[in-house]
PDB file of C-alpha atoms and ligand atoms in Angstrom:
ATOM      1  CA  MET D 158      14.151 -26.404   3.829  1.00 64.00           C
ATOM      2  CA  SER D 159      11.748 -23.600   3.872  1.00 94.00           C
ATOM      3  CA  PHE D 160      11.828 -19.768   3.041  1.00 98.00           C
ATOM      4  CA  GLU D 161      12.585 -17.329   5.754  1.00 98.00           C
ATOM      5  CA  LEU D 162      11.771 -13.870   6.246  1.00 98.00           C
ATOM      6  CA  PRO D 163      14.430 -11.893   4.884  1.00 98.00           C
ATOM      7  CA  ARG D 164      15.859  -8.829   7.004  1.00 97.00           C
ATOM      8  CA  LEU D 165      15.132  -5.590   5.778  1.00 98.00           C
ATOM      9  CA  THR D 166      18.787  -3.643   5.132  1.00 97.00           C
ATOM     10  CA  TYR D 167      18.018  -0.430   6.491  1.00 98.00           C
ATOM     11  CA  ALA D 168      15.678   0.797   9.574  1.00 98.00           C
ATOM     12  CA  TYR D 169      12.017   0.954   9.348  1.00 98.00           C
ATOM     13  CA  THR D 170      12.085   4.843  10.080  1.00 98.00           C
ATOM     14  CA  ALA D 171      14.223   4.944   6.930  1.00 98.00           C
ATOM     15  CA  LEU D 172      11.157   5.604   4.401  1.00 98.00           C
ATOM     16  CA  GLU D 173       9.611   8.063   6.399  1.00 97.00           C
ATOM     17  CA  PRO D 174       7.537  11.051   6.033  1.00 96.00           C
ATOM     18  CA  TYR D 175       6.637   9.168   3.172  1.00 97.00           C
ATOM     19  CA  ILE D 176       5.810   5.653   4.990  1.00 98.00           C
ATOM     20  CA  ASP D 177       5.583   5.508   7.961  1.00 98.00           C
ATOM     21  CA  ALA D 178       7.888   3.562  10.561  1.00 98.00           C
ATOM     22  CA  ARG D 179       5.316   1.984  12.105  1.00 98.00           C
ATOM     23  CA  THR D 180       3.182   0.974   8.648  1.00 98.00           C
ATOM     24  CA  MET D 181       7.543  -0.462   7.903  1.00 98.00           C
ATOM     25  CA  GLU D 182       7.685  -2.475  10.838  1.00 98.00           C
ATOM     26  CA  ILE D 183       3.886  -4.321  10.737  1.00 98.00           C
ATOM     27  CA  HIS D 184       3.590  -4.379   6.785  1.00 98.00           C
ATOM     28  CA  HIS D 185       7.396  -6.556   7.362  1.00 98.00           C
ATOM     29  CA  THR D 186       6.811  -8.322  10.954  1.00 98.00           C
ATOM     30  CA  LYS D 187       2.923  -9.197  10.321  1.00 98.00           C
ATOM     31  CA  HIS D 188       2.352  -9.277   6.433  1.00 98.00           C
ATOM     32  CA  HIS D 189       5.412 -10.631   5.457  1.00 98.00           C
ATOM     33  CA  GLY D 190       5.979 -12.941   8.569  1.00 98.00           C
ATOM     34  CA  ALA D 191       2.736 -14.198   8.125  1.00 98.00           C
ATOM     35  CA  TYR D 192       2.860 -14.397   4.515  1.00 98.00           C
ATOM     36  CA  THR D 193       6.500 -16.551   5.066  1.00 98.00           C
ATOM     37  CA  ALA D 194       5.212 -18.898   7.724  1.00 98.00           C
ATOM     38  CA  ASN D 195       1.897 -19.619   5.961  1.00 98.00           C
ATOM     39  CA  LEU D 196       3.969 -20.760   3.305  1.00 98.00           C
ATOM     40  CA  ASN D 197       5.938 -23.110   5.173  1.00 98.00           C
ATOM     41  CA  ASN D 198       3.331 -24.688   6.991  1.00 97.00           C
ATOM     42  CA  ALA D 199       1.424 -24.871   3.255  1.00 97.00           C
ATOM     43  CA  LEU D 200       4.749 -26.903   1.980  1.00 97.00           C
ATOM     44  CA  HIS D 201       5.286 -28.808   4.519  1.00 95.00           C
ATOM     45  CA  GLY D 202       5.197 -32.789   3.881  1.00 94.00           C
ATOM     46  CA  GLY D 203       3.922 -31.554   0.183  1.00 93.00           C
ATOM     47  CA  ALA D 204       5.136 -32.106  -3.062  1.00 93.00           C
ATOM     48  CA  TRP D 205       6.540 -28.782  -3.833  1.00 94.00           C
ATOM     49  CA  GLU D 206       8.493 -28.719  -0.799  1.00 94.00           C
ATOM     50  CA  GLY D 207      12.069 -27.439  -1.327  1.00 94.00           C
ATOM     51  CA  LYS D 208      11.400 -26.083  -5.069  1.00 97.00           C
ATOM     52  CA  THR D 209      12.242 -23.001  -5.548  1.00 97.00           C
ATOM     53  CA  ILE D 210       9.626 -19.843  -5.192  1.00 98.00           C
ATOM     54  CA  GLU D 211       9.619 -19.145  -9.165  1.00 98.00           C
ATOM     55  CA  GLU D 212       9.086 -22.593  -9.443  1.00 97.00           C
ATOM     56  CA  ILE D 213       6.269 -22.947  -6.864  1.00 98.00           C
ATOM     57  CA  LEU D 214       4.882 -19.085  -8.477  1.00 98.00           C
ATOM     58  CA  ALA D 215       5.432 -20.803 -12.109  1.00 98.00           C
ATOM     59  CA  SER D 216       2.413 -23.316 -11.284  1.00 97.00           C
ATOM     60  CA  ALA D 217       0.225 -21.073  -9.606  1.00 96.00           C
ATOM     61  CA  GLY D 218      -2.520 -22.697 -11.600  1.00 95.00           C
ATOM     62  CA  THR D 219      -2.599 -25.886 -10.441  1.00 96.00           C
ATOM     63  CA  ILE D 220      -1.090 -25.612  -6.447  1.00 95.00           C
ATOM     64  CA  SER D 221      -3.260 -24.964  -3.457  1.00 96.00           C
ATOM     65  CA  ALA D 222      -5.038 -21.857  -2.780  1.00 97.00           C
ATOM     66  CA  ALA D 223      -2.679 -21.517   0.638  1.00 97.00           C
ATOM     67  CA  VAL D 224       0.757 -21.760  -1.219  1.00 97.00           C
ATOM     68  CA  ARG D 225      -0.643 -19.695  -4.355  1.00 98.00           C
ATOM     69  CA  ASN D 226      -1.574 -16.697  -1.689  1.00 98.00           C
ATOM     70  CA  ASN D 227       1.137 -16.809   0.563  1.00 98.00           C
ATOM     71  CA  GLY D 228       4.053 -18.269  -2.093  1.00 98.00           C
ATOM     72  CA  GLY D 229       2.799 -14.499  -4.226  1.00 98.00           C
ATOM     73  CA  GLY D 230       3.357 -12.838  -0.570  1.00 98.00           C
ATOM     74  CA  PHE D 231       6.775 -13.767   0.271  1.00 98.00           C
ATOM     75  CA  TYR D 232       8.076 -12.991  -3.515  1.00 98.00           C
ATOM     76  CA  ASN D 233       6.310  -9.900  -3.689  1.00 98.00           C
ATOM     77  CA  HIS D 234       7.488  -8.507  -0.521  1.00 98.00           C
ATOM     78  CA  ASN D 235      11.011  -9.467  -0.431  1.00 98.00           C
ATOM     79  CA  LEU D 236      11.077  -7.675  -4.058  1.00 98.00           C
ATOM     80  CA  TYR D 237       9.278  -4.699  -2.782  1.00 98.00           C
ATOM     81  CA  TRP D 238      11.478  -4.167  -0.113  1.00 98.00           C
ATOM     82  CA  GLU D 239      14.538  -4.674  -2.097  1.00 98.00           C
ATOM     83  CA  ILE D 240      13.822  -1.785  -4.668  1.00 98.00           C
ATOM     84  CA  LEU D 241      12.428   0.266  -1.951  1.00 98.00           C
ATOM     85  CA  ALA D 242      16.001   0.191  -0.234  1.00 96.00           C
ATOM     86  CA  PRO D 243      17.553   3.885   0.323  1.00 96.00           C
ATOM     87  CA  GLY D 244      19.998   4.449  -1.864  1.00 93.00           C
ATOM     88  CA  GLY D 245      20.954   4.167  -5.257  1.00 93.00           C
ATOM     89  CA  ALA D 246      20.218   6.368  -8.560  1.00 94.00           C
ATOM     90  CA  ARG D 247      17.317   8.659  -7.994  1.00 95.00           C
ATOM     91  CA  GLN D 248      16.084   7.567 -12.070  1.00 97.00           C
ATOM     92  CA  PRO D 249      16.595   4.828 -14.453  1.00 98.00           C
ATOM     93  CA  GLU D 250      20.061   5.425 -16.267  1.00 97.00           C
ATOM     94  CA  GLY D 251      21.745   3.412 -19.090  1.00 97.00           C
ATOM     95  CA  VAL D 252      20.217   0.599 -20.806  1.00 97.00           C
ATOM     96  CA  LEU D 253      16.943   0.195 -18.284  1.00 98.00           C
ATOM     97  CA  LEU D 254      16.209   4.166 -19.510  1.00 98.00           C
ATOM     98  CA  ASP D 255      16.501   3.192 -23.272  1.00 98.00           C
ATOM     99  CA  ALA D 256      14.147   0.217 -22.812  1.00 98.00           C
ATOM    100  CA  ILE D 257      12.165   2.604 -20.824  1.00 98.00           C
ATOM    101  CA  HIS D 258      12.220   4.639 -23.673  1.00 98.00           C
ATOM    102  CA  ASP D 259      11.951   1.988 -26.309  1.00 98.00           C
ATOM    103  CA  ALA D 260       8.659   0.700 -24.628  1.00 98.00           C
ATOM    104  CA  PHE D 261       6.914   4.292 -23.080  1.00 98.00           C
ATOM    105  CA  GLY D 262       8.409   6.956 -24.693  1.00 98.00           C
ATOM    106  CA  SER D 263       9.708   8.901 -21.789  1.00 98.00           C
ATOM    107  CA  VAL D 264      10.255   7.646 -18.236  1.00 98.00           C
ATOM    108  CA  ALA D 265       7.206  10.542 -17.394  1.00 98.00           C
ATOM    109  CA  ALA D 266       4.977   8.120 -19.446  1.00 98.00           C
ATOM    110  CA  LEU D 267       5.781   5.183 -17.695  1.00 98.00           C
ATOM    111  CA  LYS D 268       5.127   6.644 -14.354  1.00 98.00           C
ATOM    112  CA  GLU D 269       1.660   7.630 -16.047  1.00 98.00           C
ATOM    113  CA  ALA D 270       0.807   3.973 -16.828  1.00 98.00           C
ATOM    114  CA  PHE D 271       2.291   2.800 -13.709  1.00 98.00           C
ATOM    115  CA  ALA D 272       0.687   4.802 -11.593  1.00 98.00           C
ATOM    116  CA  LYS D 273      -2.750   4.332 -13.651  1.00 98.00           C
ATOM    117  CA  ALA D 274      -2.401   0.547 -13.030  1.00 98.00           C
ATOM    118  CA  ALA D 275      -1.782   0.858  -9.658  1.00 98.00           C
ATOM    119  CA  VAL D 276      -4.760   3.173  -8.948  1.00 98.00           C
ATOM    120  CA  THR D 277      -7.407   1.626 -10.982  1.00 98.00           C
ATOM    121  CA  ARG D 278      -6.208  -2.220  -9.389  1.00 97.00           C
ATOM    122  CA  PHE D 279      -9.846  -2.824  -7.418  1.00 95.00           C
ATOM    123  CA  GLY D 280      -9.262  -4.002  -4.043  1.00 96.00           C
ATOM    124  CA  SER D 281      -6.013  -5.160  -3.219  1.00 98.00           C
ATOM    125  CA  GLY D 282      -3.098  -5.901  -5.328  1.00 98.00           C
ATOM    126  CA  TRP D 283      -0.006  -4.700  -6.830  1.00 98.00           C
ATOM    127  CA  ALA D 284       0.970  -3.294 -10.138  1.00 98.00           C
ATOM    128  CA  TRP D 285       4.365  -3.878 -11.692  1.00 98.00           C
ATOM    129  CA  LEU D 286       6.596  -3.097 -14.380  1.00 98.00           C
ATOM    130  CA  LEU D 287       8.440  -6.527 -15.974  1.00 98.00           C
ATOM    131  CA  LEU D 288      10.286  -7.767 -18.571  1.00 98.00           C
ATOM    132  CA  GLN D 289       8.115  -9.917 -21.369  1.00 97.00           C
ATOM    133  CA  ASP D 290       9.685 -10.997 -23.824  1.00 94.00           C
ATOM    134  CA  ASN D 291      12.532  -8.507 -23.556  1.00 93.00           C
ATOM    135  CA  LYS D 292      10.007  -5.579 -23.557  1.00 97.00           C
ATOM    136  CA  LEU D 293       9.095  -3.797 -20.771  1.00 98.00           C
ATOM    137  CA  VAL D 294       5.216  -3.623 -19.783  1.00 98.00           C
ATOM    138  CA  VAL D 295       3.137  -2.175 -16.966  1.00 98.00           C
ATOM    139  CA  SER D 296       0.424  -4.663 -15.327  1.00 98.00           C
ATOM    140  CA  SER D 297      -1.556  -5.101 -11.632  1.00 98.00           C
ATOM    141  CA  THR D 298      -2.585  -8.828 -10.649  1.00 98.00           C
ATOM    142  CA  PRO D 299      -5.183  -8.919  -7.924  1.00 98.00           C
ATOM    143  CA  ASN D 300      -4.572 -10.350  -4.059  1.00 98.00           C
ATOM    144  CA  GLN D 301      -0.695 -11.847  -3.903  1.00 98.00           C
ATOM    145  CA  ASP D 302      -0.762 -12.839  -7.698  1.00 98.00           C
ATOM    146  CA  ASN D 303       2.269 -11.707  -9.467  1.00 98.00           C
ATOM    147  CA  PRO D 304       3.396 -12.187 -13.133  1.00 98.00           C
ATOM    148  CA  LEU D 305       5.610 -15.008 -12.458  1.00 98.00           C
ATOM    149  CA  MET D 306       2.332 -17.197 -12.084  1.00 98.00           C
ATOM    150  CA  ASP D 307       1.010 -18.998 -15.144  1.00 98.00           C
ATOM    151  CA  VAL D 308      -2.570 -17.463 -14.204  1.00 97.00           C
ATOM    152  CA  ALA D 309      -1.138 -14.269 -14.518  1.00 98.00           C
ATOM    153  CA  GLU D 310      -3.125 -12.247 -17.523  1.00 97.00           C
ATOM    154  CA  VAL D 311       0.179 -10.339 -18.073  1.00 98.00           C
ATOM    155  CA  LYS D 312       3.188 -12.440 -17.302  1.00 98.00           C
ATOM    156  CA  GLY D 313       6.815 -11.871 -17.437  1.00 98.00           C
ATOM    157  CA  ARG D 314       9.721 -11.053 -15.186  1.00 98.00           C
ATOM    158  CA  PRO D 315       9.100  -8.452 -12.693  1.00 98.00           C
ATOM    159  CA  ILE D 316      11.536  -5.865 -11.837  1.00 98.00           C
ATOM    160  CA  LEU D 317       9.334  -3.053 -10.178  1.00 98.00           C
ATOM    161  CA  GLY D 318       5.783  -3.921  -7.537  1.00 98.00           C
ATOM    162  CA  ILE D 319       3.812  -1.708  -5.666  1.00 98.00           C
ATOM    163  CA  ASP D 320       1.686  -2.858  -3.201  1.00 98.00           C
ATOM    164  CA  VAL D 321      -1.593  -1.661  -3.051  1.00 98.00           C
ATOM    165  CA  TRP D 322      -3.045  -3.502  -0.203  1.00 98.00           C
ATOM    166  CA  GLU D 323      -4.809  -1.086   2.555  1.00 97.00           C
ATOM    167  CA  HIS D 324      -2.177  -2.252   4.617  1.00 97.00           C
ATOM    168  CA  ALA D 325       0.745  -0.913   2.752  1.00 98.00           C
ATOM    169  CA  TYR D 326      -0.467   2.828   3.243  1.00 98.00           C
ATOM    170  CA  TYR D 327      -3.588   3.001   5.336  1.00 97.00           C
ATOM    171  CA  LEU D 328      -1.331   4.402   8.251  1.00 96.00           C
ATOM    172  CA  ASN D 329      -0.098   7.135   6.738  1.00 96.00           C
ATOM    173  CA  TYR D 330      -2.676   7.651   3.776  1.00 97.00           C
ATOM    174  CA  GLN D 331      -6.161   6.314   4.068  1.00 97.00           C
ATOM    175  CA  ASN D 332      -7.987   6.411   1.142  1.00 96.00           C
ATOM    176  CA  ARG D 333      -5.802   8.277  -0.471  1.00 97.00           C
ATOM    177  CA  ARG D 334      -3.854   5.799  -2.697  1.00 97.00           C
ATOM    178  CA  PRO D 335      -3.032   7.805  -5.333  1.00 98.00           C
ATOM    179  CA  ASP D 336      -0.828  10.512  -2.808  1.00 98.00           C
ATOM    180  CA  TYR D 337       1.186   6.883  -1.907  1.00 98.00           C
ATOM    181  CA  VAL D 338       1.785   5.499  -4.891  1.00 98.00           C
ATOM    182  CA  GLU D 339       2.965   8.869  -6.262  1.00 98.00           C
ATOM    183  CA  ALA D 340       4.942   9.142  -3.103  1.00 97.00           C
ATOM    184  CA  PHE D 341       6.588   5.234  -3.803  1.00 98.00           C
ATOM    185  CA  TRP D 342       7.540   6.750  -7.046  1.00 97.00           C
ATOM    186  CA  SER D 343       9.853   9.064  -5.373  1.00 95.00           C
ATOM    187  CA  LEU D 344      11.248   6.509  -3.057  1.00 97.00           C
ATOM    188  CA  ILE D 345      12.392   3.965  -5.907  1.00 98.00           C
ATOM    189  CA  ASN D 346      16.057   2.759  -5.820  1.00 98.00           C
ATOM    190  CA  TRP D 347      16.752   2.734  -9.391  1.00 98.00           C
ATOM    191  CA  ASP D 348      20.197   0.725  -9.377  1.00 98.00           C
ATOM    192  CA  GLU D 349      17.910  -2.569  -7.913  1.00 98.00           C
ATOM    193  CA  VAL D 350      15.419  -1.990 -10.029  1.00 98.00           C
ATOM    194  CA  ALA D 351      18.223  -1.989 -12.747  1.00 98.00           C
ATOM    195  CA  ARG D 352      19.835  -4.888 -11.233  1.00 98.00           C
ATOM    196  CA  LYS D 353      16.400  -7.144 -11.611  1.00 98.00           C
ATOM    197  CA  PHE D 354      16.152  -5.895 -14.957  1.00 98.00           C
ATOM    198  CA  ASN D 355      19.596  -7.461 -16.088  1.00 96.00           C
ATOM    199  CA  GLY D 356      19.707 -10.497 -13.985  1.00 89.00           C
TER     200      GLY D 356
HETATM  201 MN1  LIG L 481       1.892  -5.892   1.642  1.00 89.99          MN
END
């Protein structure tokens, strides 16, 4: 049993002009593809082979750097493609909206906190909206770490994540990470985020 690179449910052109097709194709086939292959190679024949990705990430502090980095890369990109899937609600609704209001006061305040986490993450990493003890919080992580990891500064279950590695935006935005973060916000499929919130 090994992990498989998921097929996208939409075309590489589907997020244009905000995320260009070339970036999507390289990001999915080369970057996500490499994390997946390298994860399988690192797990092969070892004690963690056959475990779920969640089980593996929960022990990030004790597994090898290769499994931590590639396992994080595998999981994080799966989530990223899912919450960017075209269609779905353009704004949070229902119980998710209530939870956002409880935690942040407004969607605008959440957006501001999320953008700040994404823009101020130094170097490569991710910003997250996650559930921690049934409350929504925003955080960021370096490299391919994520909130499921025992080593994460802020732990919980991620329901929304933005990749702020330069490979996610450089062709279109060069050094303008804030513009990419702003564009990302308008691409979020809130039905997918709600599914993760409820899951
Ligand atoms: Mn990436």
